[in-house]
């Protein structure tokens, strides 16, 4: 199967994730970029805070939504079958894909079957994951992003730097320059209303002409066979209403059991993401155009993508990764993301969620730097609306990344790829030292006495810090000395 | 659909489901923990109405309270204020007759047209030559200031989406406290339409430097005609 040939199927994001350290250096040095992120993150943190005035409500909702997602994951295979059955009964076609290439191929074939030449896209991170635009453009199908942020990013030949606000790394002046370079007849302005007006003009023409609309899905309801989309702009509605063919693509973890599961999840999603009590539009699609209806697509298709999700599913701890509803709150509150920005990660999903989900999609070999890029401050876990223990999962992935070879079933693709023999040897020695008191005491005695031999320069550590110095005596020795002294005093006093 | 795609999909389906099933085989659903739900304070009808209007206005929608009989006149005035002379509406809605009267009214130069054509073949007209539309709604939600659109054969989906000014008629009698209570009381799980939509304001975006701009792709203005008798 195609999945086994590594190269042709490897995501372009694997290569950029491998360059994580260089990317970080590049982006930390970019003052404008850092200001753009700082401003945006402060804004989003503030918005979220104001959207949850009642702490009790927030905590009850988080517990409820965590349990909803955990229930849906426990029943996942069953719910996926039920979803397919109900969608089909509603007239919506369902396709399954294990790899990104398979998903892209299915979509290309669906478009070809309708002789489609132009596609308008609603915002879909899963289609970013599959690099669908590249795939379709290589087949002469024009593929235009219609979410304003995505449109900007596409014009700039970039990919989103944030899962909710894709163009957050650009300020209005940069957007104005971009429009001036790319849109004929655009009168340069940094007025945001005028910029959005220009995007509206260009994109409405495209909505009017496009053969195909492609979108993601926020919740797929198994009980009713319904695809739910959350959005503010109306481009999602355009893509799902105006063209004759609508193709939705989503990850297998987006299915929920009941329609009743949707309201609490929706409430937490929009409030956690942008601080809105609800998005402007909540779009629920259950059928293609039915007899007598005057608009809407003649055909609706759903592509269900695995791409490493079943690997995360196979481990009970890592399965919690799949609870994610893609609100982006973890990145908004992350001190690392705020400083390095979304592109430094090199992956489709940046920030804390990206660090725990990307290793399943791209393999740990390409991503083993990511779980280490955390100060373990725990903010991501605290704000996560579905209570994913992100810091814990980061620690777990660090362990997987340096795991020794073993004969059992591998937990993850690329596990152990970050293992360095010298590091492993150091920990081996550490472990022995701590197992036997005599060895521990002796080696500590020597370490403290020979402390002058410690080098002053220890790689990257001392590039911005002074080298640590060992104390002349161990704590054990000091305490022992103190106790001896006290005993001596007592003895003296007792005389 | 080509057989190739179907075959490919079937192979992927059984592979994915086999992997998932092997992990949760024999899972005992009866042991799932109880899911808590937050008890929101009960609001009176008046409070709910105030909440509904407040949220809509905060989201930049215009709310006009009126009686059924005033719809035509109000719409006519609002259109005049905006210099708009064309309006598109659906057939067989409670307000359709009023719109037909508006069209026939010799005192105004507003032409109201019925959406009785297929969108295919009329896209240019809808996108470029339809400045305003009016639709009915099925229900409304107080907690979030949302209006439920339930497009039908007579009131197509694009009617509430493409024209830059959207008038929507909301009956205060059909105001529900929350989305959850609405779904429960109307038993949505039994029958959903082709497309159900919650609308909570005009189309907007903050994608450029977190600056809010209205009229991203859909209506620039949402005018809520709230019937409260």
CSV table of N, CA, C and O in Angstrom, one decimal, chain A residues 352-412:
chain,number,residue,atom,x,y,z
A,352,UNK,N,0.8,24.1,21.5
A,352,UNK,CA,0.7,22.9,22.3
A,352,UNK,C,-0.1,21.7,21.7
A,352,UNK,O,0.4,20.6,21.7
A,353,UNK,N,-1.2,22.0,21.1
A,353,UNK,CA,-2.0,20.9,20.4
A,353,UNK,C,-1.2,20.3,19.3
A,353,UNK,O,-1.1,19.1,19.1
A,354,UNK,N,-0.5,21.2,18.6
A,354,UNK,CA,0.3,20.8,17.4
A,354,UNK,C,1.5,19.8,17.9
A,354,UNK,O,1.8,18.9,17.2
A,355,UNK,N,2.0,20.1,19.1
A,355,UNK,CA,3.1,19.3,19.6
A,355,UNK,C,2.6,17.9,20.0
A,355,UNK,O,3.4,17.0,20.0
A,356,UNK,N,1.4,17.8,20.4
A,356,UNK,CA,0.9,16.5,20.8
A,356,UNK,C,0.2,15.7,19.6
A,356,UNK,O,0.1,14.5,19.7
A,357,UNK,N,-0.3,16.4,18.6
A,357,UNK,CA,-1.0,15.7,17.5
A,357,UNK,C,-0.1,15.5,16.3
A,357,UNK,O,-0.2,14.4,15.7
A,358,UNK,N,0.9,16.4,16.1
A,358,UNK,CA,1.7,16.2,14.9
A,358,UNK,C,2.6,14.9,14.9
A,358,UNK,O,2.8,14.3,13.9
A,359,UNK,N,3.1,14.5,16.1
A,359,UNK,CA,3.9,13.3,16.1
A,359,UNK,C,3.1,12.1,15.5
A,359,UNK,O,3.7,11.2,15.0
A,360,UNK,N,1.8,12.1,15.7
A,360,UNK,CA,1.0,11.0,15.2
A,360,UNK,C,0.8,11.1,13.7
A,360,UNK,O,0.7,10.1,13.0
A,361,UNK,N,0.8,12.3,13.2
A,361,UNK,CA,0.6,12.5,11.7
A,361,UNK,C,1.9,12.4,10.9
A,361,UNK,O,1.9,11.8,9.8
A,362,UNK,N,3.0,12.9,11.5
A,362,UNK,CA,4.2,13.0,10.7
A,362,UNK,C,5.3,12.0,11.2
A,362,UNK,O,6.3,11.9,10.6
A,363,UNK,N,5.0,11.3,12.4
A,363,UNK,CA,6.0,10.4,13.0
A,363,UNK,C,6.9,11.2,13.9
A,363,UNK,O,7.2,12.4,13.7
A,364,UNK,N,7.4,10.5,14.9
A,364,UNK,CA,8.3,11.2,15.9
A,364,UNK,C,9.6,11.5,15.3
A,364,UNK,O,10.3,12.4,15.8
A,365,UNK,N,10.1,10.8,14.3
A,365,UNK,CA,11.4,11.1,13.8
A,365,UNK,C,11.4,12.5,13.3
A,365,UNK,O,12.4,13.2,13.5
A,366,UNK,N,10.4,13.0,12.6
A,366,UNK,CA,10.4,14.4,12.1
A,366,UNK,C,10.0,15.4,13.2
A,366,UNK,O,10.3,16.6,13.0
A,367,UNK,N,9.4,14.9,14.2
A,367,UNK,CA,8.8,15.9,15.2
A,367,UNK,C,9.4,15.8,16.6
A,367,UNK,O,8.8,16.4,17.5
A,368,UNK,N,10.4,15.0,16.8
A,368,UNK,CA,10.8,14.8,18.2
A,368,UNK,C,11.4,16.0,18.9
A,368,UNK,O,11.6,16.0,20.1
A,369,UNK,N,11.6,17.1,18.2
A,369,UNK,CA,12.0,18.4,18.9
A,369,UNK,C,10.8,19.0,19.5
A,369,UNK,O,10.9,19.8,20.5
A,370,UNK,N,9.6,18.8,18.9
A,370,UNK,CA,8.5,19.6,19.4
A,370,UNK,C,8.1,19.4,20.8
A,370,UNK,O,7.9,20.4,21.5
A,371,UNK,N,8.0,18.1,21.3
A,371,UNK,CA,7.6,18.0,22.7
A,371,UNK,C,8.6,18.6,23.7
A,371,UNK,O,8.2,18.9,24.8
A,372,UNK,N,9.8,18.9,23.2
A,372,UNK,CA,10.8,19.5,24.1
A,372,UNK,C,10.6,21.0,24.2
A,372,UNK,O,11.2,21.6,25.1
A,373,UNK,N,9.9,21.5,23.2
A,373,UNK,CA,9.7,23.0,23.2
A,373,UNK,C,8.6,23.5,24.1
A,373,UNK,O,7.6,24.1,23.7
A,374,UNK,N,8.8,23.2,25.4
A,374,UNK,CA,7.7,23.6,26.3
A,374,UNK,C,8.4,23.9,27.7
A,374,UNK,O,9.3,23.2,28.1
A,375,UNK,N,7.9,24.9,28.3
A,375,UNK,CA,8.4,25.3,29.6
A,375,UNK,C,7.7,24.5,30.7
A,375,UNK,O,7.9,24.7,31.9
A,376,UNK,N,6.7,23.7,30.3
A,376,UNK,CA,5.9,22.9,31.2
A,376,UNK,C,5.2,23.8,32.2
A,376,UNK,O,5.0,23.4,33.4
A,377,UNK,N,4.8,25.0,31.8
A,377,UNK,CA,4.1,25.9,32.7
A,377,UNK,C,2.7,25.4,33.0
A,377,UNK,O,2.1,25.8,33.9
A,378,UNK,N,2.1,24.6,32.0
A,378,UNK,CA,0.8,24.0,32.3
A,378,UNK,C,-0.4,24.9,31.9
A,378,UNK,O,-1.5,24.4,32.0
A,379,UNK,N,-0.2,26.0,31.3
A,379,UNK,CA,-1.3,26.9,30.9
A,379,UNK,C,-2.2,26.2,29.9
A,379,UNK,O,-3.4,26.3,29.9
A,380,UNK,N,-1.6,25.5,28.9
A,380,UNK,CA,-2.4,24.8,27.9
A,380,UNK,C,-3.4,23.9,28.5
A,380,UNK,O,-4.6,23.9,28.1
A,381,UNK,N,-2.9,23.1,29.5
A,381,UNK,CA,-3.8,22.1,30.1
A,381,UNK,C,-4.9,22.8,30.9
A,381,UNK,O,-6.1,22.4,30.9
A,382,UNK,N,-4.6,24.0,31.5
A,382,UNK,CA,-5.6,24.7,32.3
A,382,UNK,C,-6.7,25.3,31.5
A,382,UNK,O,-7.8,25.4,31.9
A,383,UNK,N,-6.4,25.7,30.3
A,383,UNK,CA,-7.4,26.4,29.5
A,383,UNK,C,-8.1,25.5,28.5
A,383,UNK,O,-9.2,25.8,27.9
A,384,UNK,N,-7.6,24.3,28.3
A,384,UNK,CA,-8.2,23.3,27.4
A,384,UNK,C,-9.6,23.1,27.7
A,384,UNK,O,-10.0,22.6,28.8
A,385,UNK,N,-10.6,23.3,26.8
A,385,UNK,CA,-12.0,23.2,27.1
A,385,UNK,C,-12.4,21.7,27.3
A,385,UNK,O,-13.4,21.5,27.9
A,386,UNK,N,-11.6,20.8,26.8
A,386,UNK,CA,-12.0,19.4,27.0
A,386,UNK,C,-11.0,18.7,27.8
A,386,UNK,O,-10.9,17.4,27.8
A,387,UNK,N,-10.2,19.5,28.6
A,387,UNK,CA,-9.3,19.0,29.6
A,387,UNK,C,-8.3,18.0,29.1
A,387,UNK,O,-8.1,17.0,29.8
A,388,UNK,N,-7.7,18.2,28.0
A,388,UNK,CA,-6.6,17.3,27.6
A,388,UNK,C,-5.4,17.7,28.4
A,388,UNK,O,-5.0,18.8,28.5
A,389,UNK,N,-4.8,16.7,29.1
A,389,UNK,CA,-3.7,16.9,29.9
A,389,UNK,C,-2.4,17.1,29.0
A,389,UNK,O,-1.5,16.3,29.0
A,390,UNK,N,-2.4,18.3,28.4
A,390,UNK,CA,-1.3,18.5,27.4
A,390,UNK,C,0.1,18.3,28.0
A,390,UNK,O,0.9,17.6,27.4
A,391,UNK,N,0.4,19.0,29.1
A,391,UNK,CA,1.7,18.8,29.7
A,391,UNK,C,2.1,17.4,29.9
A,391,UNK,O,3.2,17.0,29.6
A,392,UNK,N,1.2,16.6,30.4
A,392,UNK,CA,1.4,15.2,30.6
A,392,UNK,C,1.7,14.4,29.3
A,392,UNK,O,2.6,13.6,29.3
A,393,UNK,N,1.0,14.8,28.3
A,393,UNK,CA,1.2,14.1,27.0
A,393,UNK,C,2.5,14.5,26.4
A,393,UNK,O,3.2,13.7,25.7
A,394,UNK,N,2.9,15.8,26.7
A,394,UNK,CA,4.2,16.2,26.2
A,394,UNK,C,5.3,15.4,26.8
A,394,UNK,O,6.3,14.9,26.2
A,395,UNK,N,5.2,15.1,28.1
A,395,UNK,CA,6.2,14.3,28.8
A,395,UNK,C,6.2,12.9,28.3
A,395,UNK,O,7.2,12.3,28.1
A,396,UNK,N,5.0,12.4,28.0
A,396,UNK,CA,4.9,11.0,27.5
A,396,UNK,C,5.6,10.9,26.1
A,396,UNK,O,6.3,10.0,25.8
A,397,UNK,N,5.4,12.0,25.3
A,397,UNK,CA,6.0,11.9,24.0
A,397,UNK,C,7.5,12.1,24.1
A,397,UNK,O,8.3,11.5,23.2
A,398,UNK,N,8.0,12.8,25.1
A,398,UNK,CA,9.4,12.9,25.3
A,398,UNK,C,10.0,11.5,25.6
A,398,UNK,O,11.0,11.1,25.1
A,399,UNK,N,9.2,10.7,26.4
A,399,UNK,CA,9.6,9.4,26.7
A,399,UNK,C,9.6,8.5,25.5
A,399,UNK,O,10.6,7.8,25.2
A,400,UNK,N,8.5,8.6,24.7
A,400,UNK,CA,8.4,7.8,23.5
A,400,UNK,C,9.6,8.1,22.5
A,400,UNK,O,10.1,7.2,21.8
A,401,UNK,N,10.0,9.4,22.5
A,401,UNK,CA,11.0,9.8,21.6
A,401,UNK,C,12.3,9.2,21.9
A,401,UNK,O,13.1,9.0,20.9
A,402,UNK,N,12.6,8.9,23.1
A,402,UNK,CA,14.0,8.4,23.5
A,402,UNK,C,13.9,6.9,23.9
A,402,UNK,O,14.8,6.4,24.5
A,403,UNK,N,12.8,6.3,23.7
A,403,UNK,CA,12.6,4.9,24.1
A,403,UNK,C,13.6,4.0,23.5
A,403,UNK,O,13.9,4.1,22.3
A,404,UNK,N,14.1,3.1,24.3
A,404,UNK,CA,15.1,2.1,23.8
A,404,UNK,C,14.4,1.1,22.9
A,404,UNK,O,13.1,0.9,23.0
A,405,UNK,N,15.1,0.4,22.0
A,405,UNK,CA,14.6,-0.6,21.1
A,405,UNK,C,13.9,-1.7,22.0
A,405,UNK,O,14.5,-2.1,23.0
A,406,UNK,N,12.8,-2.2,21.6
A,406,UNK,CA,12.2,-3.3,22.3
A,406,UNK,C,11.5,-4.2,21.3
A,406,UNK,O,11.4,-3.9,20.1
A,407,UNK,N,11.1,-5.4,21.8
A,407,UNK,CA,10.5,-6.4,20.9
A,407,UNK,C,9.0,-6.3,20.7
A,407,UNK,O,8.5,-6.9,19.8
A,408,UNK,N,8.4,-5.5,21.6
A,408,UNK,CA,6.9,-5.4,21.6
A,408,UNK,C,6.5,-4.6,20.4
A,408,UNK,O,7.2,-4.1,19.6
A,409,UNK,N,5.1,-4.4,20.3
A,409,UNK,CA,4.5,-3.6,19.3
A,409,UNK,C,4.9,-2.1,19.5
A,409,UNK,O,4.8,-1.6,20.6
A,410,UNK,N,5.4,-1.4,18.5
A,410,UNK,CA,5.7,0.0,18.7
A,410,UNK,C,4.4,0.8,19.0
A,410,UNK,O,3.3,0.5,18.5
A,411,UNK,N,4.5,1.8,19.9
A,411,UNK,CA,3.4,2.7,20.2
A,411,UNK,C,3.2,3.7,19.2
A,411,UNK,O,2.1,4.1,18.8
A,412,UNK,N,4.3,4.2,18.6
A,412,UNK,CA,4.3,5.3,17.7
A,412,UNK,C,5.3,5.1,16.5
A,412,UNK,O,6.3,4.5,16.7
